[in-house]
Short mmCIF file of C-alpha atoms in Angstrom, two decimals:
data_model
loop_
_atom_site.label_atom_id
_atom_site.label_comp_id
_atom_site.label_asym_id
_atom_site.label_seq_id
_atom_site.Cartn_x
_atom_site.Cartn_y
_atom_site.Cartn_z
CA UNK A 741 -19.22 9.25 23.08
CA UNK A 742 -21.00 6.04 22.08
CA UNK A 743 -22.65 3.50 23.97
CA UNK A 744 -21.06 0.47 24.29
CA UNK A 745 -21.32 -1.95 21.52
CA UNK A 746 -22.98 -5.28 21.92
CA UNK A 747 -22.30 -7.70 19.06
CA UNK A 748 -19.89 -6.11 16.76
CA UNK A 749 -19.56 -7.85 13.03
CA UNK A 750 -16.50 -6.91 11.18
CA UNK A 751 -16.73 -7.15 7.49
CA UNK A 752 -13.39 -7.83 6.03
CA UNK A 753 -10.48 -9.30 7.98
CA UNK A 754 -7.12 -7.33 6.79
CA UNK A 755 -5.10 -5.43 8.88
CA UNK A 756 -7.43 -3.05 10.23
CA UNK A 757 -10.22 -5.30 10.76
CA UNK A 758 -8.21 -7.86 12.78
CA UNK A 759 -6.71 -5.72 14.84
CA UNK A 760 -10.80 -3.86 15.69
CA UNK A 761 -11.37 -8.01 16.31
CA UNK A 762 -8.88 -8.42 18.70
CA UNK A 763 -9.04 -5.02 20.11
CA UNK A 764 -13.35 -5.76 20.92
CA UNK A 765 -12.13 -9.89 22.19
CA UNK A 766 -9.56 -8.69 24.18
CA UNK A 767 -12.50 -6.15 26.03
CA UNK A 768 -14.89 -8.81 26.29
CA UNK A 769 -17.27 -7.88 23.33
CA UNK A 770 -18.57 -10.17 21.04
CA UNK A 771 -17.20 -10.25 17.21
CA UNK A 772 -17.65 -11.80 14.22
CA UNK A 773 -15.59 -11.60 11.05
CA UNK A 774 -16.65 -12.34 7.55
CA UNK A 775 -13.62 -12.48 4.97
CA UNK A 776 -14.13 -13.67 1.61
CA UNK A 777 -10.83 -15.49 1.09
CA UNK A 778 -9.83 -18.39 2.83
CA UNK A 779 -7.39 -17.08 5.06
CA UNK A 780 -7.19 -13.37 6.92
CA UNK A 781 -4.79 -10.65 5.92
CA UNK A 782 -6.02 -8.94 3.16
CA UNK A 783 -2.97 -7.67 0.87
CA UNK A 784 -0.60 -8.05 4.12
CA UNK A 785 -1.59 -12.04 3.55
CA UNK A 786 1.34 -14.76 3.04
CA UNK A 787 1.51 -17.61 0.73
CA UNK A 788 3.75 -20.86 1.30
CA UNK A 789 4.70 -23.56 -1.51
CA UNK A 790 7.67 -26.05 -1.42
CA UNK A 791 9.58 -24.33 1.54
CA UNK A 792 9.11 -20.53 0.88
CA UNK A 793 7.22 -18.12 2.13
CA UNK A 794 6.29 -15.05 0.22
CA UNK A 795 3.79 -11.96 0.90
CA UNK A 796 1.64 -10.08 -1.55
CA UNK A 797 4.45 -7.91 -2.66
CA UNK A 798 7.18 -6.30 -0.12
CA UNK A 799 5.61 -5.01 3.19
CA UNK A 800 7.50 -2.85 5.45
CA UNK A 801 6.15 -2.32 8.81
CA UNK A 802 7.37 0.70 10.78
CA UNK A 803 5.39 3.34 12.75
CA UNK A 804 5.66 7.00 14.78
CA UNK A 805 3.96 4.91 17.55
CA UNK A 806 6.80 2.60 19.56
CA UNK A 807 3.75 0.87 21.47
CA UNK A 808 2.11 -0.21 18.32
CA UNK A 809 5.14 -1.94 17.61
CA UNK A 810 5.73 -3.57 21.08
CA UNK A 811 2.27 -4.28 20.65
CA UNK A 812 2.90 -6.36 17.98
CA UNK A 813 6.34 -8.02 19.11
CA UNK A 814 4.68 -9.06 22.06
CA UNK A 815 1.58 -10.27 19.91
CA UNK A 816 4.15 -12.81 18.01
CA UNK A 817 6.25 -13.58 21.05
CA UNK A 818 9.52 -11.16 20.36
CA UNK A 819 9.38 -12.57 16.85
CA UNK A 820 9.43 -9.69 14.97
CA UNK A 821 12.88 -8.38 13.71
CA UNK A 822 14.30 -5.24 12.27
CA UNK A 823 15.48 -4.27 8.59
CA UNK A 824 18.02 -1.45 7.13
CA UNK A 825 15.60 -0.77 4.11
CA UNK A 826 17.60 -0.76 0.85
CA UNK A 827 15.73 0.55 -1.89
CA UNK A 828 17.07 1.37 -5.18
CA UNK A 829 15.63 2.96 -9.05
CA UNK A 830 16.85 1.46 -12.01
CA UNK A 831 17.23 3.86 -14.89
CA UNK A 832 19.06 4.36 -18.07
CA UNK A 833 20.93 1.36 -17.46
CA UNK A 834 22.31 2.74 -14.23
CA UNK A 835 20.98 2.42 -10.11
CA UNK A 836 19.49 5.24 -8.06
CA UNK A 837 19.77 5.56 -4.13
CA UNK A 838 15.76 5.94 -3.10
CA UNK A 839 15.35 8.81 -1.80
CA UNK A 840 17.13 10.54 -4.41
CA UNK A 841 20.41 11.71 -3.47
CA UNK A 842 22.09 15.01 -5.38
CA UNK A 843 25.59 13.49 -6.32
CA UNK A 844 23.70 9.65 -7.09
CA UNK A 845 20.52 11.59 -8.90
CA UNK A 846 22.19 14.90 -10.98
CA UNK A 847 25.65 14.53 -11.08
CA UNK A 848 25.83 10.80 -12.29
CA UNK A 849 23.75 12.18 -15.23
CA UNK A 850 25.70 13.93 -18.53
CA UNK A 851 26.79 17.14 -17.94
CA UNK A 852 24.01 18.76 -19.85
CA UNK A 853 21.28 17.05 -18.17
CA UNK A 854 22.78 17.84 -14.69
CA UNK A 855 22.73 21.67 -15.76
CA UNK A 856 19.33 21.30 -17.02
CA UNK A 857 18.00 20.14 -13.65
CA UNK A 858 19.96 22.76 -12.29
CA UNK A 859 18.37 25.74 -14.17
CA UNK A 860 15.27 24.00 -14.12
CA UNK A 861 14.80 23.64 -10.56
CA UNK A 862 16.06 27.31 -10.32
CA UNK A 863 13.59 28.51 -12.73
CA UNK A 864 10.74 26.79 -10.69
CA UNK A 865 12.33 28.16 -7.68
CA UNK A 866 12.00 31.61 -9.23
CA UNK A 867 9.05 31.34 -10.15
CA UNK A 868 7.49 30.28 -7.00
CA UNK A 869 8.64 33.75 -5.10
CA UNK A 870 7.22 35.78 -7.76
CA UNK A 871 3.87 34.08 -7.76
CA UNK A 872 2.60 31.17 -5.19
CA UNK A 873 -0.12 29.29 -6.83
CA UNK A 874 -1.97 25.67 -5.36
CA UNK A 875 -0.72 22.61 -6.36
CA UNK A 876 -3.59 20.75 -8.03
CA UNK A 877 -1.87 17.90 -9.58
CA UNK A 878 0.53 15.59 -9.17
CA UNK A 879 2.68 17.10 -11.68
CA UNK A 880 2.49 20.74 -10.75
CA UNK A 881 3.57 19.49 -6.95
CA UNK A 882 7.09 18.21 -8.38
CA UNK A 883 7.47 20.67 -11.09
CA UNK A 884 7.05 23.55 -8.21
CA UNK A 885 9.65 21.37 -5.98
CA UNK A 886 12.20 20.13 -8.44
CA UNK A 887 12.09 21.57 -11.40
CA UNK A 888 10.92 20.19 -15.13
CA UNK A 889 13.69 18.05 -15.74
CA UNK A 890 13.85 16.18 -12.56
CA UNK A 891 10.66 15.50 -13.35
CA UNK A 892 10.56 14.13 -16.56
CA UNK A 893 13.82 11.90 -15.29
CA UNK A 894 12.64 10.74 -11.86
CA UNK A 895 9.06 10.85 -11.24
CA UNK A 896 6.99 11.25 -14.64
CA UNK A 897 7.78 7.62 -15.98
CA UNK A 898 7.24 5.67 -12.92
CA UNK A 899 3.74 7.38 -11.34
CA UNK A 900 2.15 7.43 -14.96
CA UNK A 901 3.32 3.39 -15.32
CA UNK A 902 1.93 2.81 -12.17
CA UNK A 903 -1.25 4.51 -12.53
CA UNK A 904 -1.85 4.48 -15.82
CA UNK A 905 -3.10 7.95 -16.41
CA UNK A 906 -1.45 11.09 -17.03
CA UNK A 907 0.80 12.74 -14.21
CA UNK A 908 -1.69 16.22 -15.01
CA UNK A 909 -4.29 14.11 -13.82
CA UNK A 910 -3.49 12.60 -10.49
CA UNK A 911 -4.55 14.47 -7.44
CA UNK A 912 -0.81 16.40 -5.63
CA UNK A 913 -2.30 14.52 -2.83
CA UNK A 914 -0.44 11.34 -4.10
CA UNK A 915 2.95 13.29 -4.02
CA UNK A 916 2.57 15.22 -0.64
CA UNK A 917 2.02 11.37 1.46
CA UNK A 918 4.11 9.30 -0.92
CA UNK A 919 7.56 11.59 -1.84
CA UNK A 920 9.77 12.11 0.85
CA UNK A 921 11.75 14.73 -0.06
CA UNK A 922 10.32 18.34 0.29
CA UNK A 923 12.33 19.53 -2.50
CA UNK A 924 15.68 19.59 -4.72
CA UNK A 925 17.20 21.77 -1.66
CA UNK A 926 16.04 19.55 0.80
CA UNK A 927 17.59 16.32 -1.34
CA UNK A 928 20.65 18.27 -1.37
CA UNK A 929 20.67 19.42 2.65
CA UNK A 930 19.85 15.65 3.39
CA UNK A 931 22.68 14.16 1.14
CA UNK A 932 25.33 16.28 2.45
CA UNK A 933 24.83 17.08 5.60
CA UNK A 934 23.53 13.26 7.05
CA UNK A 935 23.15 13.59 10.53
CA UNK A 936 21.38 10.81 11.54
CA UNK A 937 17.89 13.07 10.53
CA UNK A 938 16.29 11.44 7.21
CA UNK A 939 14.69 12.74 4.56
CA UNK A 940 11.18 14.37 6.63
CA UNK A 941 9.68 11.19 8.44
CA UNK A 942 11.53 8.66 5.84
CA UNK A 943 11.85 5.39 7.26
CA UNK A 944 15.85 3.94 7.15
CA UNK A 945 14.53 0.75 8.32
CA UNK A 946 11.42 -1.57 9.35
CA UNK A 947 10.12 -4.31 11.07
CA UNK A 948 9.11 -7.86 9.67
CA UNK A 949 8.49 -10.99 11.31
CA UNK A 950 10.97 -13.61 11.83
CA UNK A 951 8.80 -16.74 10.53
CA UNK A 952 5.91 -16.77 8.11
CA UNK A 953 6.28 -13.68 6.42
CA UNK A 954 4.07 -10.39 6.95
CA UNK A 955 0.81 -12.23 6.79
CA UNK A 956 1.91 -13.94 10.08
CA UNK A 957 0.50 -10.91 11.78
CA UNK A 958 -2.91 -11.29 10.81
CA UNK A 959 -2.91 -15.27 11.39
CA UNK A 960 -2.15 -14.67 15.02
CA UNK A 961 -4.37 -12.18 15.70
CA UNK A 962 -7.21 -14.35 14.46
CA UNK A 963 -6.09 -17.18 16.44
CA UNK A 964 -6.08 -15.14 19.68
CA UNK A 965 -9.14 -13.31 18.45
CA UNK A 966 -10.95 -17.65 18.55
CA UNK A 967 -9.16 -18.35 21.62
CA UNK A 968 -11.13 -15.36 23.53
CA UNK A 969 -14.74 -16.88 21.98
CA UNK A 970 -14.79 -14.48 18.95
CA UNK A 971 -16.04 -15.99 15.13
CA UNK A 972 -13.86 -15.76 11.80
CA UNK A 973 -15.80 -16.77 8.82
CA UNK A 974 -13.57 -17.54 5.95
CA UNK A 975 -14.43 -18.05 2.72
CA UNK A 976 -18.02 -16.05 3.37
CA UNK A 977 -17.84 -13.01 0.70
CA UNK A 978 -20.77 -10.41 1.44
CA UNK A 979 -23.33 -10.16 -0.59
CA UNK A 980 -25.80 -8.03 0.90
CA UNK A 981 -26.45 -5.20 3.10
CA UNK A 982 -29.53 -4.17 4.78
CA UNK A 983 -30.32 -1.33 6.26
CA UNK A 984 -33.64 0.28 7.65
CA UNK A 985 -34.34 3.42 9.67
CA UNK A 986 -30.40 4.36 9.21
CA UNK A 987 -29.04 0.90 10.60
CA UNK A 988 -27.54 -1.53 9.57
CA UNK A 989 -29.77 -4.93 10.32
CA UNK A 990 -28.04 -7.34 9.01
CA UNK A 991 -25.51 -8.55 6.42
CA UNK A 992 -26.11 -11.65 3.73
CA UNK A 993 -22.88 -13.29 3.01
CA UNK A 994 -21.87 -16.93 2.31
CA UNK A 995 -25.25 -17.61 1.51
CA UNK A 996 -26.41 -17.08 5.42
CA UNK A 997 -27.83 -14.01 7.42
CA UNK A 998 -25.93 -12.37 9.96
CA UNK A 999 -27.33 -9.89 12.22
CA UNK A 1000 -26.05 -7.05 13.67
CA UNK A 1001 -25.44 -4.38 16.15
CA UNK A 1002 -22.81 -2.66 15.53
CA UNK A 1003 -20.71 -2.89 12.11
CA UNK A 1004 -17.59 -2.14 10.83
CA UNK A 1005 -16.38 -2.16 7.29
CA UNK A 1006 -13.22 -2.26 5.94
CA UNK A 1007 -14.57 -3.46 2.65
CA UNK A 1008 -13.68 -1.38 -0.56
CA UNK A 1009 -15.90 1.43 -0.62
CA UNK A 1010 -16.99 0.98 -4.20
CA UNK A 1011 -18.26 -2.79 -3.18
CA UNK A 1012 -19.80 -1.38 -0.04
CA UNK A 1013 -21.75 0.72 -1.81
CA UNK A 1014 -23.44 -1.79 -4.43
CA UNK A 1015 -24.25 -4.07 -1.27
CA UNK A 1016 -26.47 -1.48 -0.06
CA UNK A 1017 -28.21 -1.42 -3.46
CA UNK A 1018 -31.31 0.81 -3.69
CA UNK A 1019 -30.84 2.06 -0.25
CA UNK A 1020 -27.90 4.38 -1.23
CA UNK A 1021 -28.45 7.67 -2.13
CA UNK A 1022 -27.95 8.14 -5.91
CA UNK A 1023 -25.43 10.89 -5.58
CA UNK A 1024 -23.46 8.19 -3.25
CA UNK A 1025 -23.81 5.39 -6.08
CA UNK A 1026 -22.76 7.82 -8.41
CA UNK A 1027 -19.73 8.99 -6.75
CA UNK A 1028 -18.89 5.14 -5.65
CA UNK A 1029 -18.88 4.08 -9.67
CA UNK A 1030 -16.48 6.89 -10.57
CA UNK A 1031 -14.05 6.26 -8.14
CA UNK A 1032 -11.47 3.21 -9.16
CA UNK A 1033 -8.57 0.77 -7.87
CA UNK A 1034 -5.45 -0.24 -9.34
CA UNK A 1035 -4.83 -4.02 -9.65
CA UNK A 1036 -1.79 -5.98 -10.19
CA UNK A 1037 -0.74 -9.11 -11.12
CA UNK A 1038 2.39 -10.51 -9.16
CA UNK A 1039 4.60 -12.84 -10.82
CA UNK A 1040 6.82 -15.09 -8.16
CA UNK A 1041 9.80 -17.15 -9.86
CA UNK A 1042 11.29 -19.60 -7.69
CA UNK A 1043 14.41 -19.80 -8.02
CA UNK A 1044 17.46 -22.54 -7.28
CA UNK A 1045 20.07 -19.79 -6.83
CA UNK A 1046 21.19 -18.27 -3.48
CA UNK A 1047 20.22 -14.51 -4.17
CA UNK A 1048 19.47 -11.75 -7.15
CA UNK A 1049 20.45 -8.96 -4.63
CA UNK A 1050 20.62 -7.45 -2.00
CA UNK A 1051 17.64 -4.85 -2.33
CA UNK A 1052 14.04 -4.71 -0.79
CA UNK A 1053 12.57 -2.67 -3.71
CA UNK A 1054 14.35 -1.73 -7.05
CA UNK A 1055 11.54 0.12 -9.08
CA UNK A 1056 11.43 0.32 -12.98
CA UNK A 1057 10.35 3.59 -14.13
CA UNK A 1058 10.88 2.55 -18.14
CA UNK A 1059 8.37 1.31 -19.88
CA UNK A 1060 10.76 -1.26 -21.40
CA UNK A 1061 10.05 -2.71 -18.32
CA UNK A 1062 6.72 -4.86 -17.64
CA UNK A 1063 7.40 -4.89 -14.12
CA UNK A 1064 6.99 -2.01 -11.98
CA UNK A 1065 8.84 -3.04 -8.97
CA UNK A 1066 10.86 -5.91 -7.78
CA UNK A 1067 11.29 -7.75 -4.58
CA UNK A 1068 13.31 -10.54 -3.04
CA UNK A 1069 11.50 -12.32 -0.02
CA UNK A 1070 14.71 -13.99 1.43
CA UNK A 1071 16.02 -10.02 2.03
CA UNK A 1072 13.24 -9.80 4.62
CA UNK A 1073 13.83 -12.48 6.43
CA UNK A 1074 16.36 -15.84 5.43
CA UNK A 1075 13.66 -18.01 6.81
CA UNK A 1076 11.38 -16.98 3.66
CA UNK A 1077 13.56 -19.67 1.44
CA UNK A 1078 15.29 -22.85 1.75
CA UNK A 1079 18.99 -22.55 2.02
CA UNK A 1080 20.87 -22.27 -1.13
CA UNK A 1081 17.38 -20.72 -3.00
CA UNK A 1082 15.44 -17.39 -3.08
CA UNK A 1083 12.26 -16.61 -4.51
CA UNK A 1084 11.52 -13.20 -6.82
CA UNK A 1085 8.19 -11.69 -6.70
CA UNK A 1086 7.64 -8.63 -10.15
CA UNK A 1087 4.32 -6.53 -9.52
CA UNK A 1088 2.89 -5.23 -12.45
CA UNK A 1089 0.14 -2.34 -12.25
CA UNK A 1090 -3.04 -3.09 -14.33
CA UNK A 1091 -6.72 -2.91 -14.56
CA UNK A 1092 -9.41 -5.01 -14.33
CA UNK A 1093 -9.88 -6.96 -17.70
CA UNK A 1094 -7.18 -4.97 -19.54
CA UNK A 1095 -4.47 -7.29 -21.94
CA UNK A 1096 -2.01 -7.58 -19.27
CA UNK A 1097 -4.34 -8.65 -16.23
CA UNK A 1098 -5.32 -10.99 -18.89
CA UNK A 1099 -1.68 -12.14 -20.03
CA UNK A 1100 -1.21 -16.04 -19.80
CA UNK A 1101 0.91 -17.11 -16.90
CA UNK A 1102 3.17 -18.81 -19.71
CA UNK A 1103 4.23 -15.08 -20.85
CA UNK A 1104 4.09 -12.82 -18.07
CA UNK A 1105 7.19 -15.11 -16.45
CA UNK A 1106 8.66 -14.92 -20.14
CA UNK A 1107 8.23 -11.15 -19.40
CA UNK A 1108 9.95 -11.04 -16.00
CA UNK A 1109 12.89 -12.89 -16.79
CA UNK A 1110 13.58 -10.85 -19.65
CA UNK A 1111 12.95 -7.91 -17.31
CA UNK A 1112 15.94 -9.67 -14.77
CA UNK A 1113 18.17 -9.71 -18.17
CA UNK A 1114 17.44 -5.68 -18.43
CA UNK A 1115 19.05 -5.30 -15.15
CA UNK A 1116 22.25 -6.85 -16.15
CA UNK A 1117 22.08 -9.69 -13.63
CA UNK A 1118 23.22 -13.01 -14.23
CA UNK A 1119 21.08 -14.70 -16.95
CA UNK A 1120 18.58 -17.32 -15.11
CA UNK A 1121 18.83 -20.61 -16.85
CA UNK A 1122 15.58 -22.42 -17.55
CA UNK A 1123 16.82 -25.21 -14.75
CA UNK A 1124 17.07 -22.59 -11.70
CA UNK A 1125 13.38 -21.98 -12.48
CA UNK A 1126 11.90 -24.63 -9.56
CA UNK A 1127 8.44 -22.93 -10.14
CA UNK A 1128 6.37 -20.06 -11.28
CA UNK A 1129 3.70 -18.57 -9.35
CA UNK A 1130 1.51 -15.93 -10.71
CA UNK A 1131 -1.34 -14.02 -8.28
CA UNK A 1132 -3.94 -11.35 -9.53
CA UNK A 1133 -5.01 -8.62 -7.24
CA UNK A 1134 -8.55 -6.71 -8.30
CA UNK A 1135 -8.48 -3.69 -5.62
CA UNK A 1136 -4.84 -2.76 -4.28
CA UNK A 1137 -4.35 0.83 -4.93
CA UNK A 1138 -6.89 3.68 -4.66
CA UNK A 1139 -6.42 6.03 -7.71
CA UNK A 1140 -6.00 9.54 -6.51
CA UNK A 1141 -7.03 10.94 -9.74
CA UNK A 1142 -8.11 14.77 -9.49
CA UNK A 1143 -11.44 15.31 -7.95
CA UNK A 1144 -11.50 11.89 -5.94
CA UNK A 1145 -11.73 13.17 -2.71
CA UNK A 1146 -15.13 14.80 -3.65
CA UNK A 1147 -16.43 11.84 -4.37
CA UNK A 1148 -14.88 10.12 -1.28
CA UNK A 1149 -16.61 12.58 0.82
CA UNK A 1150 -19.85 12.39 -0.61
CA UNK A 1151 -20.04 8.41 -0.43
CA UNK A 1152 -19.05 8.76 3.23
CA UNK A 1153 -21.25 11.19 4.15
CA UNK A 1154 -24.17 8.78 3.40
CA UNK A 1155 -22.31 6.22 5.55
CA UNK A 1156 -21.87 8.54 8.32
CA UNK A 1157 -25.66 8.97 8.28
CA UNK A 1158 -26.14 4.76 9.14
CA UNK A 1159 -25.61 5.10 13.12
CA UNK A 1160 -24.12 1.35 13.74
CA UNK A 1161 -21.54 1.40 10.85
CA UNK A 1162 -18.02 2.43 11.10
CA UNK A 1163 -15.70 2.30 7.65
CA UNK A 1164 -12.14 1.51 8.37
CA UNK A 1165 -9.44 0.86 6.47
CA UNK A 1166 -7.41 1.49 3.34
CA UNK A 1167 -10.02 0.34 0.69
CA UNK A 1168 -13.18 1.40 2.84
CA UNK A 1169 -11.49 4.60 3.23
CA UNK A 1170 -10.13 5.24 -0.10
CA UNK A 1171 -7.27 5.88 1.38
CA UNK A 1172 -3.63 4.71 0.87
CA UNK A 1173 -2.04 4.37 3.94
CA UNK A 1174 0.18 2.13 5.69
CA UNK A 1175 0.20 -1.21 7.25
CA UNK A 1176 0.63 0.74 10.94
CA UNK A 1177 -2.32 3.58 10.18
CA UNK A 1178 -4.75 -0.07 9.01
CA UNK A 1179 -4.10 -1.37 12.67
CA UNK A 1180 -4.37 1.85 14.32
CA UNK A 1181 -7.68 3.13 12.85
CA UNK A 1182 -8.69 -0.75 13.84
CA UNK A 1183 -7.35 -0.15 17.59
CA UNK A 1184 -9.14 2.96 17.86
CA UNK A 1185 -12.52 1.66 15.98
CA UNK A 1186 -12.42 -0.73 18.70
CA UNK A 1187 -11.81 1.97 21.75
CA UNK A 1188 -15.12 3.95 19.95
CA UNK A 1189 -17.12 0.62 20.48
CA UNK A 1190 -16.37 0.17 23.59
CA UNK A 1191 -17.66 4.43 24.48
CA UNK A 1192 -13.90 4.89 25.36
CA UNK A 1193 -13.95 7.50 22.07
CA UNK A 1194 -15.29 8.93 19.15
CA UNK A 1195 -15.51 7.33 15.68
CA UNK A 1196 -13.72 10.21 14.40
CA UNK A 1197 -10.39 9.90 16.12
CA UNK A 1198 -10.54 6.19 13.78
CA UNK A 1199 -11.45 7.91 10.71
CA UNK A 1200 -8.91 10.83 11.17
CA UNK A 1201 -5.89 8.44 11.07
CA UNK A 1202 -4.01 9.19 7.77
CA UNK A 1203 -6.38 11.40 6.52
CA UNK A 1204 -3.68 14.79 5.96
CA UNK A 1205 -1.38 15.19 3.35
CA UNK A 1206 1.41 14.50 5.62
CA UNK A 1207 3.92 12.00 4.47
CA UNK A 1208 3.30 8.27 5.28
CA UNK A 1209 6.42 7.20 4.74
#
């Protein structure tokens, strides 16, 4: 156990940072936060223009952990609602139940196909009884579990647009927490025999807030977090780092000095590293530059039409797509648009600097509306456009490419060494997890703070290959 923390700085203020905030105000300690934006949140932030209110992409909030969830009700005053999630694939011209079901996924397909998955999936079956072998890859996870075709149909096209490297080359890490089907039998045991049970720890629906969209949950918990004497600085981006004798000392950001006791990071854990500068390790600096984020631009069109559909998510596996995935923010809450109007957000997976990060706003909404004509939905006339609304994102998605956890391990090892400094977090962690694992590892970094824990039981929050739903 730890002694109990005096001053406590908090360097980021997402998800799991507020929550660690509120968690140390609520028990008396003193806190500061430094975020670099001008408002808290993180990617679970919330934007408002000209009546609507729209989030950084669709958020669904659910968890294993019915207290975290009162928690949080009680938090925004019973204002947080619940949502049958609706999620569908768009493919060959044709929609896909997500999860996959067998009579939707095979037997919608030509009759060749379908008998191609079939023997396929048998072959892999086969296969797997005669000789078990790891799953190193992304690809030889789904191959072993579905079969070749199945594969190529459902899950090639998608994971290498989002990622942008070859399926071969992602870590099966990314396909044992993010598919939630065990296998073709299990997608067929699920579809025909529904009892309730979903597909292993799938979530059928999800919590949102009533009013001000998903970022609301951050924005109160820094307003409680100042009403109990605690500090948020906004617009203060780190700069710096210090660190002697294995502590931190203090941290430059915003141009001023902030000292400190006891620190905990939820910045990304390639930026964390260049703040220390020459006091990292160089096998830690060297393991920090190869490991990378996926960015994305979202495009919002505001539109003076009722609705598009009825979906959360509809994902675009073809590359005759540019968008990746679409939401509609009215379908998490009606409050999210004016009456009468709705308001379409398109991510689009990138990197840093490459041609479509750098696309003019002009043509990526050129882009997306073509995209809506793909679908077969009514064509959008250039008057329902009220506005356009485009939003780049540097650091959203951790790549899991093969060998990444190495390198995880190796940077975090050096930060386990700096006795006052606690990483937290999606991005600090490297870790892609959900919005309910962020404010638990923050709950619990708080609890280890306060002596009422270990450190470890924050940093061991997502961290198997279990599904996370």
């Amino acid at each position: 156990m730890r002694r109990m923390a005096r001053h406590v700085l908090i360097l980021g203020g997402g998800l799991a940072g507020m929550s660690c905030a509120l968690a140390c105000a609520r028990a008396g300690l003193p806190v500061t936060v430094l975020e670099r934006e001008e408002e808290v949140g993180g990617l679970a932030r919330s934007f408002s223009q000209d009546g609507f209110t729209f989030d950084f992409g669709p958020h669904r909030l659910f968890s294993q952990q019915p207290e975290l969830i009162q928690g949080l009700s009680d938090l925004l005053g019973g204002d947080l609602t619940s949502r049958d999630r609706r999620s569908r694939i768009f493919l060959k011209g044709k929609f896909f139940h997500y999860p996959l079901r067998v009579g939707n996924a095979i037997f919608s397909m030509p009759p060749l196909t379908t008998a191609r998955i079939l023997l396929d999936y048998g072959g892999a079956k086969a296969a797997g009884l005669v000789r078990r072998k790891t799953d190193r890859s992304f690809e030889d996870w789904v191959k072993a579990r579905f079969g070749a075709t199945l594969y190529r149909i459902f899950f090639q096209q998608y994971t290498e647009k989002a990622w942008g490297i070859p399926c071969h080359t992602i870590s099966a890490d990314w396909a044992s927490q993010r598919i939630s089907l065990l296998s073709l039998w299990d997608t067929f045991k699920k579809s025909v025999w529904r009892r309730g049970d979903q597909p292993r720890t799938y979530a059928s629906s999800f919590h949102y807030p009533r009013t001000g969209g998903i970022g609301r949950i951050a924005r109160v918990m820094a307003a409680e977090v100042e009403r109990l004497g605690g500090r948020i600085r906004r617009s203060c981006p780190v700069e710096a780092i210090r660190v002697h004798d294995r502590r931190v000392t203090d941290v430059r950001a915003g141009g001023e000095t902030f000292p400190a006791d006891e620190v905990v990071s939820t910045l990304p854990i390639t930026d964390f590293v260049r703040f220390l500068g020459p006091s990292a390790p160089e096998d830690a600096r060297r393991a920090a530059a190869a490991l990378t984020f996926r960015a994305i631009v979202f495009v919002y069109l505001f539109l003076d039409r009722p609705s598009l559909s009825d979906d959360h998510w509809i994902y675009l596996p073809e590359n005759r797509f540019l968008s990746n995935r679409l939401s509609e923010s009215r379908n998490f809450s009606e409050d999210n648009a004016p009456p009468g109007k709705t308001v379409v957000c398109a991510e689009i997976t990138c990197a840093v600097g490459d041609a479509l990060w750098r696309m003019s706003d002009a043509d990526l909404s050129a882009r997306v509306r073509e995209d809506l004509l793909g679908l077969g939905f009514a064509a959008i006339r250039p008057e329902e456009i009220l506005a356009v609304r485009t939003i780049r994102a540097p650091e959203c998605y951790p790549i899991y490419d093969i060998g990444y956890r190495e390198r995880v391990d190796a940077v975090l090892q050096h930060c386990n060494r700096i006795s006052n400094l606690l990483p937290i977090g999606r991005s600090a962690l490297f870790r892609y997890n959900n919005m309910d694992h962020s404010i638990d590892m923050g709950q619990r970094a708080a609890r280890a703070l306060l002596g009422q824990t270990r450190r470890e039981d924050a940093l061991s929050v997502a961290s198997g290959a279990q599904y996370f739903g």
